[in-house]
Amino acid sequence: STQGYSSAASDVYKRQGYRRYPELSQLSVPVSSKKENDMPQIYQLPLGALGTNCYIIPGEDSRAVVIDPASAAEVEMFLNTHGLKLGTIIVTHGHYDHFAGAAQLMESTGASLLASAPDEAMYSSAARCWADFIPVEFRPIKPDKLFSDGEEFTAEGLKFRVMGAPGHTAGSCLLFTEIGGEPSAFCGDVVFCMGVGRTDGYSGSTRDMLDSLEKIAKLPGDFKLYPGHGSTTTLDYERQNNPYLGRYA
Protein backbone atom coordinates (compact mmCIF):
# COMPACT_ATOMS: atom_id res chain seq x y z
CA SER A 1 0.00 0.00 0.00
CA THR A 2 1.15 3.55 -0.67
CA GLN A 3 -0.72 4.79 2.37
CA GLY A 4 1.07 3.06 5.24
CA TYR A 5 4.46 1.88 6.39
CA SER A 6 5.46 -1.20 8.35
CA SER A 7 7.34 -0.42 11.55
CA ALA A 8 10.54 -1.73 10.00
CA ALA A 9 10.12 0.39 6.91
CA SER A 10 9.27 3.40 9.05
CA ASP A 11 12.49 2.92 11.03
CA VAL A 12 14.46 2.77 7.81
CA TYR A 13 12.67 5.88 6.60
CA LYS A 14 13.79 7.73 9.71
CA ARG A 15 17.37 6.49 9.34
CA GLN A 16 17.42 7.72 5.76
CA GLY A 17 16.64 11.21 7.03
CA TYR A 18 13.75 11.79 4.63
CA ARG A 19 10.69 13.81 5.54
CA ARG A 20 7.26 12.38 4.85
CA TYR A 21 4.54 14.74 3.62
CA PRO A 22 1.07 13.26 4.38
CA GLU A 23 -0.60 15.59 1.91
CA LEU A 24 1.31 13.81 -0.87
CA SER A 25 0.17 10.30 0.10
CA GLN A 26 -2.80 10.25 -2.27
CA LEU A 27 -2.51 8.25 -5.50
CA SER A 28 -1.31 11.15 -7.62
CA VAL A 29 -0.56 14.83 -7.20
CA PRO A 30 -0.35 17.26 -10.14
CA VAL A 31 2.74 19.37 -9.56
CA SER A 32 2.97 21.53 -12.69
CA SER A 33 0.90 23.78 -14.91
CA LYS A 34 -1.83 22.32 -17.10
CA LYS A 35 -2.03 21.77 -20.81
CA GLU A 36 -4.90 23.05 -22.89
CA ASN A 37 -6.63 19.69 -22.53
CA ASP A 38 -6.56 20.23 -18.74
CA MET A 39 -4.09 17.39 -18.07
CA PRO A 40 -1.28 18.32 -15.70
CA GLN A 41 2.07 18.02 -17.37
CA ILE A 42 3.82 16.35 -14.45
CA TYR A 43 2.24 13.99 -11.93
CA GLN A 44 3.92 13.05 -8.68
CA LEU A 45 3.20 9.68 -7.06
CA PRO A 46 4.91 8.99 -3.70
CA LEU A 47 5.45 5.22 -3.83
CA GLY A 48 6.90 2.38 -1.82
CA ALA A 49 8.13 2.03 1.74
CA LEU A 50 10.18 5.23 1.60
CA GLY A 51 7.61 7.40 -0.15
CA THR A 52 9.84 7.86 -3.18
CA ASN A 53 8.51 10.41 -5.65
CA CYS A 54 7.76 8.81 -8.99
CA TYR A 55 7.08 11.36 -11.73
CA ILE A 56 4.87 10.69 -14.74
CA ILE A 57 5.03 13.04 -17.72
CA PRO A 58 2.64 12.58 -20.67
CA GLY A 59 4.61 12.86 -23.89
CA GLU A 60 3.96 12.54 -27.60
CA ASP A 61 1.24 10.18 -28.89
CA SER A 62 -0.08 9.54 -25.35
CA ARG A 63 3.19 7.85 -24.41
CA ALA A 64 4.53 8.70 -20.99
CA VAL A 65 7.92 9.12 -19.39
CA VAL A 66 8.13 7.64 -15.89
CA ILE A 67 10.96 8.76 -13.61
CA ASP A 68 12.05 6.65 -10.61
CA PRO A 69 9.26 4.03 -10.31
CA ALA A 70 9.49 2.63 -6.78
CA SER A 71 6.71 0.14 -7.57
CA ALA A 72 4.81 -0.93 -10.65
CA ALA A 73 1.16 -1.49 -9.73
CA GLU A 74 0.31 2.14 -8.98
CA VAL A 75 2.08 3.34 -12.11
CA GLU A 76 0.20 0.86 -14.28
CA MET A 77 -3.10 1.89 -12.66
CA PHE A 78 -2.37 5.56 -13.25
CA LEU A 79 -1.43 5.04 -16.90
CA ASN A 80 -4.54 2.94 -17.57
CA THR A 81 -6.80 5.48 -15.86
CA HIS A 82 -5.41 8.34 -17.95
CA GLY A 83 -5.25 6.51 -21.27
CA LEU A 84 -1.46 6.60 -21.42
CA LYS A 85 1.09 4.05 -22.54
CA LEU A 86 4.51 3.80 -20.94
CA GLY A 87 7.26 4.63 -23.41
CA THR A 88 10.38 5.37 -21.35
CA ILE A 89 11.55 4.77 -17.78
CA ILE A 90 14.30 7.01 -16.41
CA VAL A 91 16.23 6.18 -13.23
CA THR A 92 18.04 9.11 -11.60
CA HIS A 93 20.47 7.02 -9.52
CA GLY A 94 21.20 3.55 -8.26
CA HIS A 95 19.24 3.15 -5.01
CA TYR A 96 16.55 0.50 -5.09
CA ASP A 97 13.77 2.73 -3.79
CA HIS A 98 14.10 4.57 -7.12
CA PHE A 99 13.87 1.56 -9.43
CA ALA A 100 12.10 -1.25 -7.54
CA GLY A 101 9.21 -1.24 -10.02
CA ALA A 102 11.27 -0.82 -13.19
CA ALA A 103 11.83 -4.49 -14.08
CA GLN A 104 8.12 -5.33 -13.86
CA LEU A 105 7.16 -2.24 -15.88
CA MET A 106 9.65 -3.14 -18.59
CA GLU A 107 8.20 -6.64 -18.79
CA SER A 108 4.57 -5.57 -18.85
CA THR A 109 4.89 -2.60 -21.22
CA GLY A 110 8.05 -3.09 -23.28
CA ALA A 111 9.25 0.35 -22.20
CA SER A 112 12.88 1.30 -22.68
CA LEU A 113 15.03 2.09 -19.65
CA LEU A 114 17.54 4.93 -19.33
CA ALA A 115 19.75 5.24 -16.26
CA SER A 116 22.81 7.02 -14.91
CA ALA A 117 26.05 5.44 -16.14
CA PRO A 118 28.28 5.88 -13.06
CA ASP A 119 25.79 3.86 -10.96
CA GLU A 120 25.72 0.89 -13.37
CA ALA A 121 27.22 -1.49 -10.79
CA MET A 122 24.33 -0.78 -8.40
CA TYR A 123 21.50 -1.87 -10.72
CA SER A 124 22.37 -5.56 -10.36
CA SER A 125 23.59 -5.62 -6.75
CA ALA A 126 21.15 -5.78 -3.85
CA ALA A 127 23.88 -4.83 -1.39
CA ARG A 128 25.11 -1.83 -3.35
CA CYS A 129 21.67 -0.41 -4.10
CA TRP A 130 20.36 -0.70 -0.51
CA ALA A 131 17.66 -3.17 -1.50
CA ASP A 132 17.58 -4.45 2.08
CA PHE A 133 15.90 -1.17 3.03
CA ILE A 134 12.92 -2.02 0.81
CA PRO A 135 10.49 -4.80 1.93
CA VAL A 136 9.98 -6.19 -1.59
CA GLU A 137 11.82 -8.74 -3.71
CA PHE A 138 15.00 -7.45 -5.34
CA ARG A 139 14.75 -7.38 -9.13
CA PRO A 140 17.84 -6.14 -10.96
CA ILE A 141 17.61 -4.00 -14.08
CA LYS A 142 19.66 -3.74 -17.25
CA PRO A 143 19.32 -0.29 -18.82
CA ASP A 144 18.88 0.05 -22.57
CA LYS A 145 20.92 3.24 -22.45
CA LEU A 146 23.26 4.77 -19.90
CA PHE A 147 23.64 8.55 -19.69
CA SER A 148 26.45 10.66 -18.26
CA ASP A 149 27.23 14.23 -17.29
CA GLY A 150 26.76 16.68 -20.16
CA GLU A 151 24.72 14.37 -22.36
CA GLU A 152 21.38 15.24 -23.90
CA PHE A 153 18.65 12.81 -24.90
CA THR A 154 15.02 12.83 -25.99
CA ALA A 155 12.31 10.59 -24.52
CA GLU A 156 8.76 10.62 -25.90
CA GLY A 157 9.36 14.06 -27.39
CA LEU A 158 10.77 15.52 -24.17
CA LYS A 159 14.35 16.79 -24.22
CA PHE A 160 16.58 16.22 -21.20
CA ARG A 161 20.07 17.47 -20.33
CA VAL A 162 22.19 15.68 -17.73
CA MET A 163 24.25 17.47 -15.11
CA GLY A 164 26.27 15.13 -12.95
CA ALA A 165 25.92 15.84 -9.23
CA PRO A 166 27.81 13.06 -7.41
CA GLY A 167 27.80 12.73 -3.65
CA HIS A 168 24.69 10.78 -2.69
CA THR A 169 25.96 8.25 -5.22
CA ALA A 170 28.61 8.57 -7.93
CA GLY A 171 25.88 8.67 -10.57
CA SER A 172 23.52 11.12 -8.92
CA CYS A 173 22.50 13.90 -11.28
CA LEU A 174 20.07 16.63 -12.20
CA LEU A 175 17.95 16.04 -15.30
CA PHE A 176 17.05 19.40 -16.82
CA THR A 177 14.04 19.79 -19.07
CA GLU A 178 11.39 22.34 -19.98
CA ILE A 179 7.76 21.50 -19.25
CA GLY A 180 5.18 23.87 -20.71
CA GLY A 181 7.81 26.56 -21.07
CA GLU A 182 8.85 26.17 -17.44
CA PRO A 183 12.51 25.24 -16.74
CA SER A 184 12.67 22.28 -14.40
CA ALA A 185 15.10 19.72 -13.00
CA PHE A 186 14.51 16.24 -11.62
CA CYS A 187 17.13 15.95 -8.90
CA GLY A 188 16.73 12.49 -7.36
CA ASP A 189 18.21 12.51 -3.87
CA VAL A 190 20.71 15.30 -4.45
CA VAL A 191 18.57 18.16 -3.10
CA PHE A 192 15.31 18.07 -1.15
CA CYS A 193 13.15 20.87 0.13
CA MET A 194 15.30 22.12 3.04
CA GLY A 195 17.65 19.15 2.86
CA VAL A 196 20.08 17.03 0.85
CA GLY A 197 20.79 13.34 0.36
CA ARG A 198 22.95 11.26 2.67
CA THR A 199 26.44 10.26 1.54
CA ASP A 200 27.28 7.10 3.48
CA GLY A 201 26.17 4.49 0.93
CA TYR A 202 28.01 2.71 -1.87
CA SER A 203 29.96 5.27 -3.98
CA GLY A 204 28.72 8.13 -1.80
CA SER A 205 31.10 10.97 -0.95
CA THR A 206 30.62 13.98 1.30
CA ARG A 207 33.36 15.88 -0.53
CA ASP A 208 31.67 15.24 -3.87
CA MET A 209 28.30 16.25 -2.42
CA LEU A 210 29.67 19.59 -1.21
CA ASP A 211 31.17 20.25 -4.63
CA SER A 212 27.86 19.37 -6.31
CA LEU A 213 25.86 21.61 -3.99
CA GLU A 214 28.17 24.54 -4.70
CA LYS A 215 27.79 23.90 -8.42
CA ILE A 216 23.99 23.81 -8.11
CA ALA A 217 23.79 26.91 -5.89
CA LYS A 218 25.75 28.90 -8.46
CA LEU A 219 23.65 27.92 -11.46
CA PRO A 220 22.12 30.92 -13.22
CA GLY A 221 18.45 31.81 -12.81
CA ASP A 222 15.69 29.93 -11.06
CA PHE A 223 13.85 26.73 -11.90
CA LYS A 224 11.62 24.13 -10.32
CA LEU A 225 13.22 21.21 -8.51
CA TYR A 226 11.46 17.85 -8.45
CA PRO A 227 13.18 15.82 -5.70
CA GLY A 228 13.10 12.11 -4.97
CA HIS A 229 11.38 12.63 -1.60
CA GLY A 230 9.17 15.37 -0.16
CA SER A 231 7.66 18.39 -1.79
CA THR A 232 8.50 20.21 -5.00
CA THR A 233 10.62 23.32 -4.53
CA THR A 234 12.64 25.88 -6.50
CA LEU A 235 16.32 26.67 -6.68
CA ASP A 236 15.78 30.21 -5.39
CA TYR A 237 13.86 28.92 -2.38
CA GLU A 238 16.63 26.46 -1.55
CA ARG A 239 19.34 29.10 -1.98
CA GLN A 240 17.52 31.23 0.60
CA ASN A 241 16.33 28.55 3.03
CA ASN A 242 18.35 25.35 2.64
CA PRO A 243 21.48 25.70 4.78
CA TYR A 244 23.37 23.22 2.64
CA LEU A 245 22.93 25.38 -0.48
CA GLY A 246 22.73 28.74 1.25
CA ARG A 247 26.38 28.58 2.27
CA TYR A 248 27.30 28.84 -1.42
CA ALA A 249 24.64 31.31 -2.61
mmCIF file of C-alpha atoms in Angstrom:
data_model
loop_
_atom_site.group_PDB
_atom_site.id
_atom_site.type_symbol
_atom_site.label_atom_id
_atom_site.label_comp_id
_atom_site.label_asym_id
_atom_site.label_seq_id
_atom_site.Cartn_x
_atom_site.Cartn_y
_atom_site.Cartn_z
ATOM 1 C CA SER A 1 0.000 0.000 0.000
ATOM 2 C CA THR A 2 1.146 3.548 -0.671
ATOM 3 C CA GLN A 3 -0.718 4.793 2.372
ATOM 4 C CA GLY A 4 1.071 3.056 5.241
ATOM 5 C CA TYR A 5 4.458 1.882 6.392
ATOM 6 C CA SER A 6 5.461 -1.202 8.351
ATOM 7 C CA SER A 7 7.336 -0.417 11.552
ATOM 8 C CA ALA A 8 10.542 -1.735 9.997
ATOM 9 C CA ALA A 9 10.122 0.387 6.913
ATOM 10 C CA SER A 10 9.267 3.396 9.054
ATOM 11 C CA ASP A 11 12.486 2.919 11.031
ATOM 12 C CA VAL A 12 14.459 2.773 7.808
ATOM 13 C CA TYR A 13 12.673 5.882 6.604
ATOM 14 C CA LYS A 14 13.788 7.734 9.713
ATOM 15 C CA ARG A 15 17.371 6.490 9.335
ATOM 16 C CA GLN A 16 17.418 7.725 5.756
ATOM 17 C CA GLY A 17 16.639 11.207 7.027
ATOM 18 C CA TYR A 18 13.755 11.788 4.628
ATOM 19 C CA ARG A 19 10.688 13.814 5.539
ATOM 20 C CA ARG A 20 7.257 12.377 4.847
ATOM 21 C CA TYR A 21 4.544 14.745 3.622
ATOM 22 C CA PRO A 22 1.074 13.260 4.385
ATOM 23 C CA GLU A 23 -0.601 15.593 1.907
ATOM 24 C CA LEU A 24 1.307 13.810 -0.866
ATOM 25 C CA SER A 25 0.170 10.301 0.096
ATOM 26 C CA GLN A 26 -2.796 10.252 -2.274
ATOM 27 C CA LEU A 27 -2.511 8.253 -5.497
ATOM 28 C CA SER A 28 -1.310 11.149 -7.619
ATOM 29 C CA VAL A 29 -0.560 14.831 -7.196
ATOM 30 C CA PRO A 30 -0.347 17.259 -10.137
ATOM 31 C CA VAL A 31 2.736 19.369 -9.558
ATOM 32 C CA SER A 32 2.970 21.526 -12.689
ATOM 33 C CA SER A 33 0.899 23.780 -14.906
ATOM 34 C CA LYS A 34 -1.827 22.325 -17.100
ATOM 35 C CA LYS A 35 -2.028 21.767 -20.813
ATOM 36 C CA GLU A 36 -4.900 23.054 -22.892
ATOM 37 C CA ASN A 37 -6.626 19.687 -22.534
ATOM 38 C CA ASP A 38 -6.565 20.225 -18.738
ATOM 39 C CA MET A 39 -4.093 17.387 -18.071
ATOM 40 C CA PRO A 40 -1.276 18.325 -15.702
ATOM 41 C CA GLN A 41 2.074 18.019 -17.372
ATOM 42 C CA ILE A 42 3.819 16.349 -14.446
ATOM 43 C CA TYR A 43 2.237 13.989 -11.934
ATOM 44 C CA GLN A 44 3.922 13.054 -8.678
ATOM 45 C CA LEU A 45 3.205 9.682 -7.060
ATOM 46 C CA PRO A 46 4.909 8.989 -3.705
ATOM 47 C CA LEU A 47 5.448 5.221 -3.833
ATOM 48 C CA GLY A 48 6.902 2.377 -1.824
ATOM 49 C CA ALA A 49 8.127 2.032 1.736
ATOM 50 C CA LEU A 50 10.184 5.228 1.600
ATOM 51 C CA GLY A 51 7.608 7.400 -0.151
ATOM 52 C CA THR A 52 9.842 7.857 -3.179
ATOM 53 C CA ASN A 53 8.514 10.407 -5.649
ATOM 54 C CA CYS A 54 7.756 8.814 -8.993
ATOM 55 C CA TYR A 55 7.076 11.360 -11.735
ATOM 56 C CA ILE A 56 4.868 10.686 -14.743
ATOM 57 C CA ILE A 57 5.033 13.045 -17.719
ATOM 58 C CA PRO A 58 2.638 12.578 -20.665
ATOM 59 C CA GLY A 59 4.615 12.860 -23.892
ATOM 60 C CA GLU A 60 3.957 12.537 -27.595
ATOM 61 C CA ASP A 61 1.242 10.179 -28.889
ATOM 62 C CA SER A 62 -0.075 9.539 -25.346
ATOM 63 C CA ARG A 63 3.189 7.846 -24.413
ATOM 64 C CA ALA A 64 4.527 8.695 -20.988
ATOM 65 C CA VAL A 65 7.916 9.118 -19.392
ATOM 66 C CA VAL A 66 8.126 7.639 -15.888
ATOM 67 C CA ILE A 67 10.956 8.759 -13.610
ATOM 68 C CA ASP A 68 12.046 6.650 -10.610
ATOM 69 C CA PRO A 69 9.264 4.030 -10.306
ATOM 70 C CA ALA A 70 9.487 2.633 -6.776
ATOM 71 C CA SER A 71 6.710 0.143 -7.571
ATOM 72 C CA ALA A 72 4.810 -0.933 -10.646
ATOM 73 C CA ALA A 73 1.162 -1.495 -9.733
ATOM 74 C CA GLU A 74 0.311 2.138 -8.981
ATOM 75 C CA VAL A 75 2.084 3.343 -12.114
ATOM 76 C CA GLU A 76 0.197 0.862 -14.285
ATOM 77 C CA MET A 77 -3.095 1.885 -12.657
ATOM 78 C CA PHE A 78 -2.373 5.562 -13.252
ATOM 79 C CA LEU A 79 -1.435 5.038 -16.897
ATOM 80 C CA ASN A 80 -4.543 2.944 -17.571
ATOM 81 C CA THR A 81 -6.804 5.480 -15.860
ATOM 82 C CA HIS A 82 -5.412 8.340 -17.945
ATOM 83 C CA GLY A 83 -5.253 6.507 -21.266
ATOM 84 C CA LEU A 84 -1.465 6.599 -21.419
ATOM 85 C CA LYS A 85 1.095 4.050 -22.542
ATOM 86 C CA LEU A 86 4.510 3.796 -20.940
ATOM 87 C CA GLY A 87 7.260 4.633 -23.405
ATOM 88 C CA THR A 88 10.380 5.369 -21.352
ATOM 89 C CA ILE A 89 11.547 4.771 -17.785
ATOM 90 C CA ILE A 90 14.304 7.007 -16.409
ATOM 91 C CA VAL A 91 16.232 6.184 -13.226
ATOM 92 C CA THR A 92 18.041 9.113 -11.600
ATOM 93 C CA HIS A 93 20.466 7.023 -9.521
ATOM 94 C CA GLY A 94 21.198 3.545 -8.255
ATOM 95 C CA HIS A 95 19.240 3.153 -5.012
ATOM 96 C CA TYR A 96 16.551 0.499 -5.086
ATOM 97 C CA ASP A 97 13.767 2.728 -3.786
ATOM 98 C CA HIS A 98 14.100 4.571 -7.116
ATOM 99 C CA PHE A 99 13.868 1.557 -9.432
ATOM 100 C CA ALA A 100 12.101 -1.247 -7.538
ATOM 101 C CA GLY A 101 9.205 -1.236 -10.025
ATOM 102 C CA ALA A 102 11.269 -0.817 -13.186
ATOM 103 C CA ALA A 103 11.827 -4.488 -14.082
ATOM 104 C CA GLN A 104 8.119 -5.327 -13.864
ATOM 105 C CA LEU A 105 7.156 -2.240 -15.875
ATOM 106 C CA MET A 106 9.647 -3.139 -18.593
ATOM 107 C CA GLU A 107 8.200 -6.644 -18.794
ATOM 108 C CA SER A 108 4.568 -5.572 -18.853
ATOM 109 C CA THR A 109 4.890 -2.603 -21.222
ATOM 110 C CA GLY A 110 8.047 -3.091 -23.284
ATOM 111 C CA ALA A 111 9.254 0.346 -22.198
ATOM 112 C CA SER A 112 12.880 1.298 -22.679
ATOM 113 C CA LEU A 113 15.034 2.091 -19.646
ATOM 114 C CA LEU A 114 17.538 4.927 -19.329
ATOM 115 C CA ALA A 115 19.749 5.238 -16.262
ATOM 116 C CA SER A 116 22.806 7.024 -14.914
ATOM 117 C CA ALA A 117 26.048 5.442 -16.140
ATOM 118 C CA PRO A 118 28.284 5.880 -13.055
ATOM 119 C CA ASP A 119 25.792 3.859 -10.962
ATOM 120 C CA GLU A 120 25.720 0.890 -13.366
ATOM 121 C CA ALA A 121 27.223 -1.486 -10.791
ATOM 122 C CA MET A 122 24.332 -0.775 -8.404
ATOM 123 C CA TYR A 123 21.501 -1.869 -10.717
ATOM 124 C CA SER A 124 22.375 -5.559 -10.359
ATOM 125 C CA SER A 125 23.586 -5.624 -6.749
ATOM 126 C CA ALA A 126 21.148 -5.783 -3.848
ATOM 127 C CA ALA A 127 23.885 -4.830 -1.390
ATOM 128 C CA ARG A 128 25.115 -1.830 -3.351
ATOM 129 C CA CYS A 129 21.669 -0.410 -4.097
ATOM 130 C CA TRP A 130 20.365 -0.700 -0.510
ATOM 131 C CA ALA A 131 17.662 -3.173 -1.501
ATOM 132 C CA ASP A 132 17.580 -4.451 2.083
ATOM 133 C CA PHE A 133 15.902 -1.168 3.033
ATOM 134 C CA ILE A 134 12.921 -2.024 0.814
ATOM 135 C CA PRO A 135 10.492 -4.795 1.925
ATOM 136 C CA VAL A 136 9.979 -6.189 -1.587
ATOM 137 C CA GLU A 137 11.820 -8.737 -3.714
ATOM 138 C CA PHE A 138 14.999 -7.450 -5.341
ATOM 139 C CA ARG A 139 14.753 -7.384 -9.129
ATOM 140 C CA PRO A 140 17.845 -6.139 -10.961
ATOM 141 C CA ILE A 141 17.611 -4.000 -14.076
ATOM 142 C CA LYS A 142 19.661 -3.739 -17.254
ATOM 143 C CA PRO A 143 19.323 -0.287 -18.818
ATOM 144 C CA ASP A 144 18.877 0.050 -22.570
ATOM 145 C CA LYS A 145 20.918 3.243 -22.447
ATOM 146 C CA LEU A 146 23.256 4.769 -19.896
ATOM 147 C CA PHE A 147 23.643 8.548 -19.686
ATOM 148 C CA SER A 148 26.450 10.658 -18.256
ATOM 149 C CA ASP A 149 27.232 14.233 -17.292
ATOM 150 C CA GLY A 150 26.758 16.684 -20.158
ATOM 151 C CA GLU A 151 24.717 14.370 -22.361
ATOM 152 C CA GLU A 152 21.378 15.243 -23.901
ATOM 153 C CA PHE A 153 18.646 12.811 -24.899
ATOM 154 C CA THR A 154 15.020 12.826 -25.990
ATOM 155 C CA ALA A 155 12.310 10.595 -24.522
ATOM 156 C CA GLU A 156 8.758 10.625 -25.904
ATOM 157 C CA GLY A 157 9.356 14.056 -27.395
ATOM 158 C CA LEU A 158 10.771 15.519 -24.174
ATOM 159 C CA LYS A 159 14.347 16.793 -24.217
ATOM 160 C CA PHE A 160 16.584 16.223 -21.198
ATOM 161 C CA ARG A 161 20.071 17.470 -20.329
ATOM 162 C CA VAL A 162 22.194 15.683 -17.732
ATOM 163 C CA MET A 163 24.249 17.475 -15.108
ATOM 164 C CA GLY A 164 26.272 15.133 -12.955
ATOM 165 C CA ALA A 165 25.919 15.837 -9.228
ATOM 166 C CA PRO A 166 27.805 13.063 -7.410
ATOM 167 C CA GLY A 167 27.805 12.731 -3.650
ATOM 168 C CA HIS A 168 24.688 10.781 -2.692
ATOM 169 C CA THR A 169 25.960 8.252 -5.224
ATOM 170 C CA ALA A 170 28.606 8.572 -7.928
ATOM 171 C CA GLY A 171 25.881 8.670 -10.574
ATOM 172 C CA SER A 172 23.519 11.121 -8.925
ATOM 173 C CA CYS A 173 22.504 13.902 -11.277
ATOM 174 C CA LEU A 174 20.068 16.630 -12.204
ATOM 175 C CA LEU A 175 17.953 16.044 -15.300
ATOM 176 C CA PHE A 176 17.048 19.398 -16.822
ATOM 177 C CA THR A 177 14.042 19.789 -19.075
ATOM 178 C CA GLU A 178 11.392 22.340 -19.978
ATOM 179 C CA ILE A 179 7.760 21.498 -19.246
ATOM 180 C CA GLY A 180 5.179 23.868 -20.713
ATOM 181 C CA GLY A 181 7.810 26.556 -21.074
ATOM 182 C CA GLU A 182 8.850 26.167 -17.440
ATOM 183 C CA PRO A 183 12.511 25.240 -16.742
ATOM 184 C CA SER A 184 12.668 22.280 -14.398
ATOM 185 C CA ALA A 185 15.095 19.716 -13.002
ATOM 186 C CA PHE A 186 14.508 16.242 -11.616
ATOM 187 C CA CYS A 187 17.127 15.948 -8.902
ATOM 188 C CA GLY A 188 16.729 12.486 -7.365
ATOM 189 C CA ASP A 189 18.214 12.507 -3.874
ATOM 190 C CA VAL A 190 20.711 15.301 -4.447
ATOM 191 C CA VAL A 191 18.569 18.157 -3.098
ATOM 192 C CA PHE A 192 15.311 18.070 -1.149
ATOM 193 C CA CYS A 193 13.147 20.874 0.126
ATOM 194 C CA MET A 194 15.301 22.120 3.035
ATOM 195 C CA GLY A 195 17.647 19.146 2.859
ATOM 196 C CA VAL A 196 20.076 17.035 0.852
ATOM 197 C CA GLY A 197 20.786 13.344 0.360
ATOM 198 C CA ARG A 198 22.954 11.263 2.673
ATOM 199 C CA THR A 199 26.436 10.264 1.540
ATOM 200 C CA ASP A 200 27.284 7.100 3.481
ATOM 201 C CA GLY A 201 26.175 4.493 0.932
ATOM 202 C CA TYR A 202 28.009 2.714 -1.871
ATOM 203 C CA SER A 203 29.957 5.266 -3.979
ATOM 204 C CA GLY A 204 28.721 8.127 -1.799
ATOM 205 C CA SER A 205 31.096 10.974 -0.950
ATOM 206 C CA THR A 206 30.623 13.983 1.303
ATOM 207 C CA ARG A 207 33.363 15.884 -0.534
ATOM 208 C CA ASP A 208 31.666 15.238 -3.873
ATOM 209 C CA MET A 209 28.302 16.253 -2.423
ATOM 210 C CA LEU A 210 29.667 19.590 -1.214
ATOM 211 C CA ASP A 211 31.169 20.252 -4.628
ATOM 212 C CA SER A 212 27.860 19.369 -6.312
ATOM 213 C CA LEU A 213 25.862 21.608 -3.989
ATOM 214 C CA GLU A 214 28.174 24.542 -4.697
ATOM 215 C CA LYS A 215 27.787 23.903 -8.423
ATOM 216 C CA ILE A 216 23.987 23.812 -8.106
ATOM 217 C CA ALA A 217 23.786 26.913 -5.895
ATOM 218 C CA LYS A 218 25.755 28.904 -8.460
ATOM 219 C CA LEU A 219 23.646 27.916 -11.462
ATOM 220 C CA PRO A 220 22.116 30.922 -13.223
ATOM 221 C CA GLY A 221 18.454 31.808 -12.812
ATOM 222 C CA ASP A 222 15.688 29.935 -11.058
ATOM 223 C CA PHE A 223 13.854 26.728 -11.904
ATOM 224 C CA LYS A 224 11.618 24.129 -10.318
ATOM 225 C CA LEU A 225 13.221 21.213 -8.508
ATOM 226 C CA TYR A 226 11.461 17.847 -8.448
ATOM 227 C CA PRO A 227 13.185 15.819 -5.699
ATOM 228 C CA GLY A 228 13.101 12.106 -4.968
ATOM 229 C CA HIS A 229 11.384 12.634 -1.599
ATOM 230 C CA GLY A 230 9.173 15.366 -0.161
ATOM 231 C CA SER A 231 7.659 18.391 -1.790
ATOM 232 C CA THR A 232 8.497 20.210 -5.002
ATOM 233 C CA THR A 233 10.616 23.325 -4.528
ATOM 234 C CA THR A 234 12.638 25.877 -6.497
ATOM 235 C CA LEU A 235 16.315 26.666 -6.677
ATOM 236 C CA ASP A 236 15.776 30.210 -5.391
ATOM 237 C CA TYR A 237 13.860 28.916 -2.382
ATOM 238 C CA GLU A 238 16.629 26.459 -1.551
ATOM 239 C CA ARG A 239 19.336 29.101 -1.976
ATOM 240 C CA GLN A 240 17.521 31.228 0.602
ATOM 241 C CA ASN A 241 16.328 28.548 3.033
ATOM 242 C CA ASN A 242 18.348 25.346 2.636
ATOM 243 C CA PRO A 243 21.483 25.696 4.781
ATOM 244 C CA TYR A 244 23.370 23.215 2.638
ATOM 245 C CA LEU A 245 22.934 25.377 -0.483
ATOM 246 C CA GLY A 246 22.725 28.736 1.252
ATOM 247 C CA ARG A 247 26.380 28.584 2.265
ATOM 248 C CA TYR A 248 27.299 28.841 -1.419
ATOM 249 C CA ALA A 249 24.642 31.314 -2.611
#
